[in-house]
Coordinates of C-alpha atoms in Angstrom, one line a residue:
Chain A
M59 CA 154.5 10.0 142.6
I60 CA 151.0 11.0 143.6
E61 CA 152.2 13.6 146.1
K62 CA 154.2 15.2 143.3
I63 CA 151.2 15.7 141.0
L64 CA 149.0 16.8 143.9
V65 CA 150.3 20.4 143.6
L66 CA 149.3 20.5 139.9
E67 CA 145.7 20.5 141.0
V68 CA 146.0 24.1 141.9
V69 CA 148.9 25.1 139.7
L70 CA 147.4 23.9 136.4
P71 CA 144.3 26.2 136.4
L72 CA 146.3 29.0 137.9
L73 CA 148.8 28.9 135.0
A74 CA 146.2 28.1 132.4
A75 CA 144.4 31.4 133.1
P76 CA 147.3 33.7 131.9
V77 CA 147.8 31.4 129.0
C78 CA 144.2 32.1 127.9
V79 CA 144.7 35.8 128.3
L80 CA 147.8 35.7 126.1
V81 CA 146.5 33.4 123.4
R82 CA 143.2 35.4 122.9
H83 CA 141.7 32.7 120.7
P84 CA 138.2 31.9 122.1
R85 CA 137.9 28.3 120.7
F86 CA 141.4 27.4 121.7
C87 CA 140.9 28.8 125.2
R88 CA 137.7 26.9 125.6
L89 CA 139.2 23.6 124.6
F90 CA 142.4 24.3 126.5
S91 CA 140.4 25.1 129.7
L92 CA 138.4 22.0 129.2
G93 CA 141.6 19.9 128.9
V94 CA 143.1 21.5 132.0
I95 CA 139.9 20.9 134.0
A96 CA 139.8 17.3 132.8
A97 CA 143.3 16.8 134.0
C98 CA 142.5 18.3 137.4
F99 CA 139.5 16.0 137.6
A100 CA 141.6 13.0 136.8
I101 CA 144.1 14.0 139.5
A102 CA 141.3 14.6 142.0
V103 CA 139.9 11.1 141.3
A104 CA 143.3 9.5 141.6
L105 CA 143.8 11.3 145.0
L106 CA 140.4 10.2 146.2
V107 CA 141.1 6.6 145.3
E108 CA 144.5 6.9 147.0
V109 CA 143.3 8.3 150.3
R110 CA 140.1 6.2 150.7
G111 CA 140.3 4.3 153.9
G112 CA 142.1 6.9 155.9
G113 CA 145.2 7.7 153.8
V114 CA 146.8 11.1 153.8
I115 CA 148.9 12.7 151.1
S116 CA 151.0 15.7 152.0
Y117 CA 153.1 18.0 149.8
Q118 CA 155.5 20.6 151.1
L119 CA 155.6 23.7 149.0
G120 CA 159.2 24.7 148.2
G121 CA 160.5 21.8 150.3
W122 CA 159.8 23.7 153.6
P123 CA 158.5 21.2 156.1
P124 CA 155.4 22.2 158.0
P125 CA 154.6 23.9 160.3
L126 CA 156.9 26.6 159.0
G127 CA 156.3 25.9 155.3
I128 CA 152.9 25.8 153.6
E129 CA 151.6 22.3 153.3
Y130 CA 149.1 20.9 150.9
R131 CA 147.4 18.1 152.6
V132 CA 144.8 15.8 151.2
S133 CA 142.7 13.4 153.2
T134 CA 139.3 11.9 152.3
I135 CA 137.3 15.1 152.8
N136 CA 139.7 17.3 150.8
A137 CA 139.8 14.7 147.9
Y138 CA 136.0 14.5 148.0
L139 CA 135.8 18.3 147.6
L140 CA 138.4 18.4 144.9
A141 CA 136.6 15.7 142.9
L142 CA 133.3 17.6 143.4
V143 CA 134.6 21.0 142.2
T144 CA 136.5 19.6 139.2
A145 CA 133.6 17.4 138.2
M146 CA 131.1 20.2 138.3
A147 CA 133.6 22.5 136.5
L148 CA 134.0 19.8 133.8
V149 CA 130.2 19.5 133.3
V150 CA 129.6 23.2 133.2
F151 CA 132.5 23.9 130.8
S152 CA 131.4 21.2 128.4
F153 CA 128.1 23.0 128.2
D154 CA 127.6 24.6 124.8
S155 CA 129.5 27.9 124.6
R156 CA 126.3 29.6 123.2
G157 CA 125.1 29.5 126.8
G158 CA 128.0 31.8 127.8
P159 CA 127.8 35.3 129.2
P160 CA 125.6 37.5 126.9
R161 CA 127.5 40.6 127.6
V162 CA 130.9 39.3 126.5
P163 CA 131.5 39.4 122.8
E164 CA 133.1 36.4 121.2
Q165 CA 136.5 38.1 120.7
R166 CA 136.8 38.8 124.4
R167 CA 135.6 35.3 125.6
H168 CA 139.2 34.4 126.4
L169 CA 139.1 36.7 129.4
Y170 CA 135.9 35.0 130.6
Y171 CA 137.6 31.6 130.5
A172 CA 140.7 33.0 132.3
V173 CA 138.5 34.3 135.2
F174 CA 136.6 31.0 135.3
L175 CA 139.9 29.1 135.6
L176 CA 141.1 31.5 138.4
C177 CA 137.8 30.9 140.3
I178 CA 138.3 27.1 140.0
S179 CA 141.9 27.3 141.2
G180 CA 140.9 29.4 144.1
L181 CA 138.2 26.9 145.2
L182 CA 140.6 24.0 144.7
G183 CA 143.2 25.8 146.7
I184 CA 140.9 26.3 149.7
A185 CA 140.1 22.6 149.6
I186 CA 143.7 21.4 149.3
T187 CA 145.8 23.7 151.5
G188 CA 146.7 23.0 155.1
D189 CA 147.7 26.6 155.9
A190 CA 145.2 29.1 157.5
F191 CA 146.5 32.2 155.7
N192 CA 146.8 30.4 152.5
I193 CA 143.1 29.6 152.8
F194 CA 142.4 33.4 153.0
V195 CA 144.3 34.1 149.9
F196 CA 142.6 31.3 147.9
L197 CA 139.2 32.4 149.4
E198 CA 139.8 35.9 148.0
I199 CA 141.0 34.6 144.6
S200 CA 137.9 32.6 144.2
S201 CA 135.7 35.4 145.5
L202 CA 137.1 38.1 143.4
S203 CA 136.8 36.0 140.3
S204 CA 133.2 35.0 141.1
Y205 CA 132.3 38.7 141.5
I206 CA 133.5 39.2 138.0
L207 CA 131.7 36.2 136.7
V208 CA 128.4 37.3 138.3
S209 CA 128.7 40.8 136.8
L210 CA 128.8 39.3 133.3
G211 CA 125.1 38.5 133.3
G212 CA 123.1 40.3 130.6
H213 CA 120.9 42.4 132.8
R214 CA 122.1 45.7 134.2
R215 CA 121.2 44.5 137.7
A216 CA 123.9 41.8 137.3
V217 CA 126.5 44.4 137.9
M218 CA 124.7 45.8 140.9
S219 CA 124.4 42.3 142.4
A220 CA 128.1 41.8 141.8
F221 CA 128.9 45.0 143.6
Y222 CA 126.7 44.0 146.5
Y223 CA 128.2 40.5 146.5
L224 CA 131.7 42.1 146.5
V225 CA 130.8 44.3 149.6
M226 CA 129.4 41.3 151.5
G227 CA 132.1 39.0 150.4
T228 CA 134.9 41.4 151.4
I229 CA 133.5 41.9 154.8
G230 CA 133.3 38.1 155.2
G231 CA 136.9 37.8 154.0
V232 CA 138.2 40.4 156.4
F233 CA 136.4 38.7 159.3
F234 CA 138.0 35.5 158.3
M235 CA 141.4 37.2 158.2
L236 CA 140.9 38.7 161.6
G237 CA 139.9 35.3 163.0
V238 CA 143.1 33.7 161.5
G239 CA 145.1 36.6 163.1
L240 CA 143.7 35.9 166.5
L241 CA 144.5 32.2 166.2
Y242 CA 148.0 33.1 165.1
Q243 CA 148.2 35.3 168.2
A244 CA 147.1 32.5 170.4
T245 CA 149.2 29.7 168.9
G246 CA 152.1 31.3 167.0
T247 CA 151.5 29.1 163.9
L248 CA 149.4 29.1 160.7
N249 CA 149.5 25.4 159.9
L250 CA 146.0 24.1 160.5
R251 CA 147.0 20.9 162.2
D252 CA 149.6 22.8 164.3
I253 CA 147.0 25.3 165.3
A254 CA 144.6 22.5 166.3
A255 CA 147.3 20.8 168.3
R256 CA 148.4 23.9 170.2
L257 CA 145.0 25.6 170.7
E258 CA 143.4 24.9 174.0
P259 CA 140.0 26.6 173.6
S260 CA 138.2 27.6 176.7
L261 CA 135.3 29.9 177.4
D262 CA 137.5 32.1 179.6
D263 CA 139.9 32.8 176.8
R264 CA 138.2 35.7 175.1
G265 CA 140.7 35.9 172.3
T266 CA 139.9 32.3 171.2
V267 CA 136.1 32.8 171.5
L268 CA 136.4 35.9 169.4
A269 CA 138.5 34.1 166.8
L270 CA 135.8 31.4 166.6
A271 CA 133.1 34.1 166.3
L272 CA 134.9 36.0 163.6
L273 CA 135.7 32.8 161.6
V274 CA 132.1 31.5 161.8
V275 CA 130.5 34.8 160.8
G276 CA 133.0 35.4 158.1
I277 CA 132.5 32.0 156.5
S278 CA 128.8 32.2 157.1
I279 CA 128.6 35.3 154.9
K280 CA 130.4 33.4 152.1
L281 CA 128.3 30.3 152.7
A282 CA 125.1 32.4 152.8
V283 CA 123.8 31.0 156.1
F284 CA 120.3 32.2 156.6
P285 CA 120.4 35.8 157.9
L286 CA 123.6 36.5 156.0
H287 CA 122.3 35.1 152.7
H288 CA 121.0 38.4 151.2
W289 CA 123.6 38.6 148.4
L290 CA 122.9 35.1 147.1
P291 CA 119.4 35.4 145.4
N292 CA 120.5 38.5 143.4
A293 CA 123.9 37.1 142.5
Y294 CA 122.6 33.7 141.3
S295 CA 119.6 35.1 139.4
F296 CA 121.4 37.8 137.4
A297 CA 124.7 35.9 136.8
P298 CA 125.0 34.1 133.4
P299 CA 123.2 30.7 134.0
K300 CA 126.4 28.7 133.5
V301 CA 128.1 30.8 136.2
S302 CA 125.1 30.3 138.5
A303 CA 125.3 26.5 137.8
F304 CA 129.0 26.5 138.7
L305 CA 128.8 28.7 141.8
A306 CA 125.7 27.1 143.2
A307 CA 127.4 23.7 142.8
T308 CA 130.8 24.6 144.2
A309 CA 131.4 28.0 145.9
T310 CA 129.0 27.5 148.8
K311 CA 130.1 23.9 149.1
V312 CA 133.7 24.8 149.6
S313 CA 132.7 27.4 152.3
F314 CA 130.7 24.6 154.0
Y315 CA 133.8 22.5 154.1
L316 CA 135.7 25.5 155.6
L317 CA 133.1 25.9 158.3
A318 CA 133.1 22.3 159.2
M319 CA 136.9 22.3 159.2
V320 CA 137.1 25.3 161.6
L321 CA 134.5 23.9 163.9
F322 CA 135.7 20.3 164.1
T323 CA 139.3 20.3 163.3
I324 CA 140.6 23.6 164.8
F325 CA 138.3 24.1 167.7
G326 CA 137.1 20.6 168.1
A327 CA 133.5 19.3 168.6
P328 CA 133.7 19.1 172.4
F329 CA 134.4 22.8 172.8
V330 CA 132.1 24.1 170.1
F331 CA 129.1 21.8 170.7
E332 CA 129.4 21.0 174.4
E333 CA 131.0 24.0 176.1
L334 CA 129.9 26.8 173.7
R335 CA 126.8 25.1 172.5
L336 CA 126.9 26.6 169.0
Q337 CA 124.0 24.4 167.9
A338 CA 121.7 26.6 170.0
V339 CA 122.3 29.2 167.3
L340 CA 123.0 27.0 164.3
L341 CA 120.0 24.7 164.6
P342 CA 117.3 27.5 164.7
L343 CA 119.0 29.4 161.9
S344 CA 119.1 26.2 159.8
I345 CA 115.4 25.6 160.4
L346 CA 114.5 29.2 159.7
A347 CA 116.5 29.0 156.4
M348 CA 114.6 25.8 155.4
F349 CA 111.2 27.4 156.0
L350 CA 111.7 31.1 155.2
A351 CA 113.8 30.6 152.1
S352 CA 111.6 27.8 150.8
G353 CA 108.6 30.0 151.5
A354 CA 110.2 32.9 149.6
A355 CA 111.0 30.5 146.7
I356 CA 107.2 29.7 146.4
F357 CA 106.4 33.4 145.6
Q358 CA 109.1 33.9 143.0
T359 CA 108.0 34.5 139.4
D360 CA 111.5 34.1 137.9
L361 CA 112.8 30.5 137.8
R362 CA 116.4 31.5 138.5
R363 CA 115.3 33.4 141.6
L364 CA 113.2 30.5 142.7
L365 CA 116.2 28.2 142.5
A366 CA 118.4 30.7 144.3
Y367 CA 116.1 30.9 147.2
S368 CA 115.9 27.2 147.2
S369 CA 119.7 27.1 147.5
V370 CA 119.5 29.2 150.7
A371 CA 117.1 26.6 152.0
Q372 CA 119.3 23.7 151.0
I373 CA 122.3 25.4 152.8
G374 CA 120.0 25.2 155.8
Y375 CA 119.9 21.4 155.5
M376 CA 123.7 21.3 155.4
T377 CA 124.2 23.5 158.4
L378 CA 121.5 21.4 160.2
G379 CA 123.7 18.3 159.6
L380 CA 126.6 20.3 161.0
S381 CA 124.8 21.2 164.2
T382 CA 124.0 17.6 165.0
A383 CA 127.7 17.0 165.5
N384 CA 127.3 13.2 165.2
A385 CA 128.7 11.0 162.4
T386 CA 125.3 10.3 160.8
G387 CA 124.1 13.9 160.7
L388 CA 127.4 15.3 159.6
A389 CA 127.7 12.7 156.9
G390 CA 124.2 13.7 155.9
G391 CA 125.3 17.3 155.6
L392 CA 128.4 16.3 153.7
V393 CA 126.6 14.0 151.3
H394 CA 124.0 16.8 150.7
L395 CA 126.9 18.9 149.6
F396 CA 127.5 16.6 146.7
N397 CA 123.8 15.8 146.1
H398 CA 122.8 19.4 146.1
A399 CA 125.6 20.3 143.7
V400 CA 124.4 17.7 141.3
M401 CA 120.7 18.7 141.4
K402 CA 121.2 22.5 141.6
G403 CA 123.9 22.5 139.0
G404 CA 121.6 20.4 136.7
L405 CA 118.7 22.7 137.3
F406 CA 120.7 25.9 136.5
L407 CA 121.9 24.2 133.3
V408 CA 118.3 23.5 132.4
V409 CA 117.7 27.2 133.0
A410 CA 120.5 28.0 130.6
C411 CA 118.8 25.7 128.0
L412 CA 115.4 27.5 128.6
L413 CA 117.0 30.9 128.4
Y414 CA 118.6 30.0 125.1
R415 CA 115.5 28.8 123.4
V416 CA 112.7 30.7 125.1
G417 CA 114.6 33.9 125.9
S418 CA 113.1 34.2 129.4
V419 CA 112.6 32.1 132.4
H420 CA 109.8 34.1 133.8
I421 CA 107.2 31.7 135.0
D422 CA 104.6 33.0 132.5
A423 CA 106.9 32.6 129.6
L424 CA 107.4 29.0 130.4
A425 CA 103.7 28.0 129.9
G426 CA 103.4 25.1 127.6
I427 CA 107.1 24.6 127.2
G428 CA 106.9 21.1 128.5
R429 CA 105.5 20.0 125.1
R430 CA 108.0 22.0 123.0
M431 CA 111.1 21.1 124.9
P432 CA 110.3 17.6 126.4
L433 CA 113.9 16.6 127.2
T434 CA 114.9 19.8 128.9
S435 CA 111.6 19.8 130.9
A436 CA 112.1 16.2 131.9
A437 CA 115.6 17.1 133.3
L438 CA 114.0 19.9 135.2
V439 CA 111.4 17.5 136.7
I440 CA 114.1 15.1 137.8
G441 CA 116.0 17.9 139.5
G442 CA 112.9 19.2 141.1
L443 CA 111.9 15.8 142.4
S444 CA 115.3 15.6 143.9
L445 CA 114.9 18.9 145.6
I446 CA 111.8 17.6 147.2
G447 CA 113.6 14.5 148.3
V448 CA 111.5 11.8 146.4
P449 CA 112.9 8.3 147.0
G450 CA 115.2 7.2 144.2
T451 CA 116.8 10.6 143.9
V452 CA 119.8 12.1 145.6
G453 CA 117.7 14.5 147.7
F454 CA 116.1 11.5 149.4
V455 CA 119.5 10.1 150.4
S456 CA 120.5 13.4 152.0
K457 CA 117.3 13.8 153.9
W458 CA 117.3 10.2 155.1
Y459 CA 120.7 10.6 156.7
L460 CA 119.9 14.1 158.0
V461 CA 116.7 12.8 159.7
S462 CA 118.6 9.8 161.1
G463 CA 121.3 12.0 162.5
V464 CA 118.8 14.4 164.0
L465 CA 116.8 11.5 165.6
E466 CA 120.1 10.0 166.9
R467 CA 120.6 13.3 168.7
G468 CA 117.0 13.1 170.1
W469 CA 115.7 16.2 168.3
T470 CA 112.3 14.7 167.2
A471 CA 110.8 18.2 166.5
A472 CA 113.7 19.0 164.1
A473 CA 113.1 15.8 162.2
V474 CA 109.5 16.6 161.8
L475 CA 110.4 20.1 160.6
I476 CA 112.8 18.6 157.9
L477 CA 109.9 16.6 156.6
L478 CA 107.5 19.5 156.7
S479 CA 109.9 21.8 154.9
S480 CA 110.0 19.2 152.1
L481 CA 106.4 20.0 151.5
L482 CA 107.3 23.6 150.8
A483 CA 109.8 22.3 148.2
L484 CA 106.9 20.3 146.7
V485 CA 104.9 23.5 146.4
Y486 CA 107.6 25.5 144.5
V487 CA 108.6 22.6 142.3
G488 CA 105.0 21.8 141.7
K489 CA 104.3 25.3 140.6
V490 CA 107.0 25.2 137.9
V491 CA 106.0 21.7 136.7
E492 CA 102.3 22.8 136.5
V493 CA 103.2 25.8 134.4
L494 CA 105.5 23.8 132.1
Y495 CA 103.1 21.0 131.3
F496 CA 99.6 22.0 132.1
R497 CA 99.2 25.7 131.5
K498 CA 98.2 26.9 128.1
P499 CA 100.6 29.5 126.6
A500 CA 99.3 33.0 126.6
E501 CA 98.0 34.4 123.3
T502 CA 100.7 37.1 123.4
Q503 CA 103.5 34.6 123.9
P504 CA 103.2 31.8 121.3
V505 CA 105.6 29.0 121.8
D506 CA 105.2 27.2 118.5
H507 CA 108.6 28.4 117.3
V508 CA 110.4 27.0 120.4
R509 CA 112.5 24.0 119.7
E510 CA 114.4 21.5 121.8
A511 CA 117.7 22.8 123.1
P512 CA 120.8 21.7 121.1
L513 CA 122.6 18.6 122.1
G514 CA 125.7 20.4 123.4
M515 CA 123.4 22.0 126.1
L516 CA 121.1 19.0 126.7
A517 CA 123.9 16.5 127.3
P518 CA 125.6 18.2 130.3
A519 CA 122.2 18.9 131.9
W520 CA 121.2 15.3 131.4
V521 CA 124.5 14.0 132.8
L522 CA 123.6 15.8 136.1
A523 CA 120.0 14.6 135.9
V524 CA 121.1 11.0 135.4
A525 CA 123.7 11.5 138.2
A526 CA 120.8 12.7 140.5
V527 CA 119.1 9.4 140.0
F528 CA 122.1 7.2 139.8
F529 CA 123.6 8.4 143.1
G530 CA 120.1 8.3 144.6
L531 CA 120.1 4.5 144.0
T532 CA 123.7 3.8 144.7
T533 CA 125.0 5.5 147.8
D534 CA 128.2 3.5 148.3
W535 CA 130.4 6.1 146.7
T536 CA 128.8 9.3 147.9
Y537 CA 127.6 8.3 151.4
G538 CA 130.6 6.0 151.9
V539 CA 133.1 8.9 151.3
A540 CA 131.0 11.4 153.2
R541 CA 130.7 9.0 156.2
E542 CA 134.5 8.5 156.2
A543 CA 135.0 12.3 156.0
A544 CA 132.5 12.9 158.8
E545 CA 134.3 10.4 161.1
L546 CA 137.6 12.0 160.2
L547 CA 136.3 15.5 161.1
L548 CA 134.7 14.3 164.3
A549 CA 138.0 12.8 165.3
G550 CA 139.5 16.2 164.8
G551 CA 141.6 15.3 161.7
I552 CA 141.8 16.6 158.2
Chain B
M194 CA 135.3 39.4 188.5
N195 CA 132.1 41.5 188.5
L196 CA 131.1 43.5 185.5
P197 CA 132.4 47.0 186.3
E198 CA 135.8 45.5 187.2
A199 CA 135.9 43.5 184.0
L200 CA 135.1 46.7 182.1
V201 CA 137.8 48.7 183.8
S202 CA 140.4 46.0 183.2
S203 CA 139.4 45.6 179.6
V204 CA 139.6 49.3 178.9
G205 CA 143.1 49.2 180.3
W206 CA 145.5 51.4 178.4
G207 CA 147.6 48.4 177.6
L208 CA 145.0 47.6 175.0
W209 CA 144.7 51.0 173.4
A210 CA 145.9 49.8 170.0
Y211 CA 143.0 47.3 169.9
W212 CA 140.5 50.0 170.8
L213 CA 141.8 52.2 168.0
I214 CA 141.6 49.3 165.5
I215 CA 138.0 48.5 166.6
A216 CA 137.0 52.1 166.3
L217 CA 138.5 52.3 162.8
M218 CA 136.8 49.0 161.8
M219 CA 133.4 50.3 163.0
V220 CA 133.9 53.6 161.1
G221 CA 134.6 51.6 157.9
L222 CA 131.7 49.3 158.5
Y223 CA 129.4 52.2 159.3
I224 CA 130.3 53.9 156.0
V225 CA 129.6 50.7 154.1
I226 CA 126.2 50.4 155.7
A227 CA 125.0 54.0 155.9
R228 CA 126.3 55.7 152.7
D229 CA 124.4 55.3 149.5
N230 CA 127.2 56.5 147.3
L231 CA 129.0 53.5 145.8
I232 CA 132.4 55.2 145.8
K233 CA 132.0 56.0 149.5
K234 CA 131.1 52.4 150.2
V235 CA 134.3 51.4 148.5
M236 CA 136.2 53.8 150.7
G237 CA 134.5 52.5 153.8
L238 CA 135.5 49.0 152.8
N239 CA 139.0 50.2 152.4
I240 CA 139.1 51.6 155.9
F241 CA 137.6 48.4 157.2
Q242 CA 140.4 46.4 155.5
A243 CA 143.0 48.8 156.7
A244 CA 141.9 48.2 160.3
A245 CA 142.4 44.5 159.9
I246 CA 145.8 45.1 158.4
L247 CA 146.8 47.3 161.4
F248 CA 145.6 44.6 163.7
Y249 CA 148.2 42.2 162.2
V250 CA 150.9 44.8 162.3
T251 CA 150.2 45.6 166.0
M252 CA 150.4 41.9 166.7
A253 CA 154.0 41.7 165.3
K254 CA 155.3 44.3 167.7
V255 CA 157.6 42.9 170.3
E256 CA 158.5 45.2 173.2
G257 CA 162.0 46.5 172.8
G258 CA 162.3 44.6 169.5
T259 CA 164.2 45.8 166.5
A260 CA 163.7 45.4 162.8
P261 CA 164.1 41.6 162.0
I262 CA 167.4 42.0 160.1
V263 CA 170.2 39.9 161.4
P264 CA 173.3 42.3 161.7
A265 CA 176.6 41.3 160.2
G266 CA 178.7 39.4 162.6
A267 CA 175.8 37.9 164.6
D268 CA 176.4 34.5 166.0
H269 CA 174.1 31.5 165.4
A270 CA 171.9 32.1 168.4
G271 CA 171.1 35.6 167.1
G272 CA 173.3 37.3 169.7
H273 CA 175.6 40.1 169.0
G274 CA 178.5 41.3 171.0
G275 CA 177.6 39.1 173.9
H276 CA 174.0 40.2 174.4
E277 CA 170.9 38.8 172.8
I278 CA 169.0 40.8 170.2
V279 CA 165.2 41.0 170.3
Y280 CA 163.5 41.1 167.0
S281 CA 160.0 42.1 166.0
N282 CA 158.0 39.3 164.4
P283 CA 158.3 39.7 160.6
L284 CA 155.7 37.1 159.6
P285 CA 152.5 39.2 160.1
H286 CA 154.1 41.9 158.0
V287 CA 154.7 39.5 155.2
L288 CA 151.1 38.2 155.5
M289 CA 149.9 41.8 155.2
L290 CA 151.7 42.4 152.0
T291 CA 149.5 39.7 150.5
A292 CA 146.4 41.2 152.2
I293 CA 147.2 44.6 150.8
V294 CA 147.4 43.1 147.3
V295 CA 144.0 41.5 147.9
G296 CA 142.7 44.8 149.1
V297 CA 144.0 46.7 146.0
A298 CA 142.5 44.0 143.7
T299 CA 139.1 44.3 145.6
T300 CA 139.1 48.1 145.3
A301 CA 140.0 48.1 141.6
L302 CA 137.3 45.6 140.9
A303 CA 134.7 47.5 143.0
L304 CA 135.6 50.8 141.2
A305 CA 135.3 49.0 137.8
L306 CA 131.9 47.7 138.8
A307 CA 130.9 51.2 140.0
V308 CA 131.9 52.6 136.6
R309 CA 129.7 50.0 134.9
I310 CA 126.9 50.8 137.3
H311 CA 127.2 54.5 136.5
G312 CA 127.1 53.7 132.8
D313 CA 124.0 51.5 133.1
Y314 CA 122.0 53.5 135.7
G315 CA 123.4 57.0 135.1
T316 CA 124.0 57.3 138.9
S317 CA 126.5 56.2 141.6
E318 CA 123.9 56.4 144.3
E319 CA 122.4 53.1 145.5
D320 CA 119.0 54.5 146.4
E321 CA 118.6 56.2 143.0
A322 CA 119.6 52.9 141.3
V323 CA 117.0 51.0 143.4
V324 CA 114.3 53.5 142.3
Y325 CA 115.5 53.1 138.7
D326 CA 115.2 49.3 138.9
M327 CA 111.7 49.7 140.3
E328 CA 110.7 51.9 137.4
H329 CA 112.4 50.0 134.6
G330 CA 112.1 46.4 135.9

């Protein structure tokens, strides 16, 4: 039974998108999309429950058995990602529609929902499929729709950012496609498990090394790994805030899964981390991301831009977990995937609330807002504390396991650097909190008229804020699943 | 193998198709990086994608192979009239049909964005748009 409904995870949002285009009724489309996403979330949770403890569910599209046919294959790590993407989509979609894209009039909102659904189905497709070229197709479906979503931000620079994102994203996509081509050339198959079984990577085989290089660079562009992150701050700060919340919480996370899958499942940890020693590149870049991006975040005057730079830094933590190549560190990276989605999604939703009531998220415009919008500001403080990694929040859980993993590897200096970089987060979060609560509003910008955000906006933001604390205290679900996924990856499985 | 030898063997004529593809890719990438005009950037991106598509098509070629269409009267082993038929690999071609569709969608979207940018900025030149942003915030 469960393997029959597995395919619906991708098919439902994919079919719902044209339905939205045809029906053209904004309210119907909104509720319909919400229903579809809720169904996807329910399926994802059912899948996760089913595969916990090492189970695998496989679905053969069109009845063609793998490796010839395309296989949808779900193990712990895929189900973890599916649940994350659908959960975040559900929260973001339930956010009040008044926080939607400012440039799209109400009578054309149905197109916005359709693109959003396409983006979701692309991301879910990447997570669920067991076929290398199928991944490329879903990657481009999700990327193309996220370029559109980014371009809908109110400011003229949103369109420019979307164009820049498109150029970078396409280059990344073509690199990925070339890498898949080289793997196909080496193995004669596109099924991921079949590639992994047939591929015998060695440093003398230039084709394989080139394939690895192309795949890693291509995915790193989409993931915004430090020197390739240039598209991200612009895209996230000019996109509609709901879109930023969704993309920050899911798009880069799915790319992270893809990178981990390529490194551990296809090429295998022994080749990548012992023969090739990829960590010699990945570790310094991760640490640079943590420091330079956090440093850049300190100097931002726009809250969205500050959060975007902080995202680049957080991606650094995830890739740091990847480069340890041990179960604790990798699980730390994978659990940070969820934890960062919760906190950054929540923070961007808070930004959406502030934008709706204050009209600007420039740091000067936020002076004194803490008293006018106490609940919104409190959610921001919780998210901020989590970014720093204060005990009791999800950020602490991630950093705890990351530091343990790094120490297990014997990299004491890296562990110290993780802790030092948290101080930078303290500075940029502290800056925002200081402005919100302690700075007097400027004479030219009275805030007396500002009221608390409506419930339809506050509730989703608070759901994520509460989750940031809840999963900071109970780690059985998040770390338990991440640990299982990490062990699976290290064993070369998916 | 020392370095000159490795160079000579890798520039061997047997790999000329790859060198063409690499050259085409770099031409595309160079246009994307060096040109300020957004339309030219899109064209560069197209050339870049076309190179990747050609790479797949090259890969499908089997020496002496014919179009992968089984002739009427072929036996189960794929032989015909007593001798075996060699076919080119059809799979990469099929994959590239999808990749071409992706490329068309990307181009259409990029051009649509360029139209919007021209409407908002009054220019299709990236450097002029950057100046406009600095002046208008």
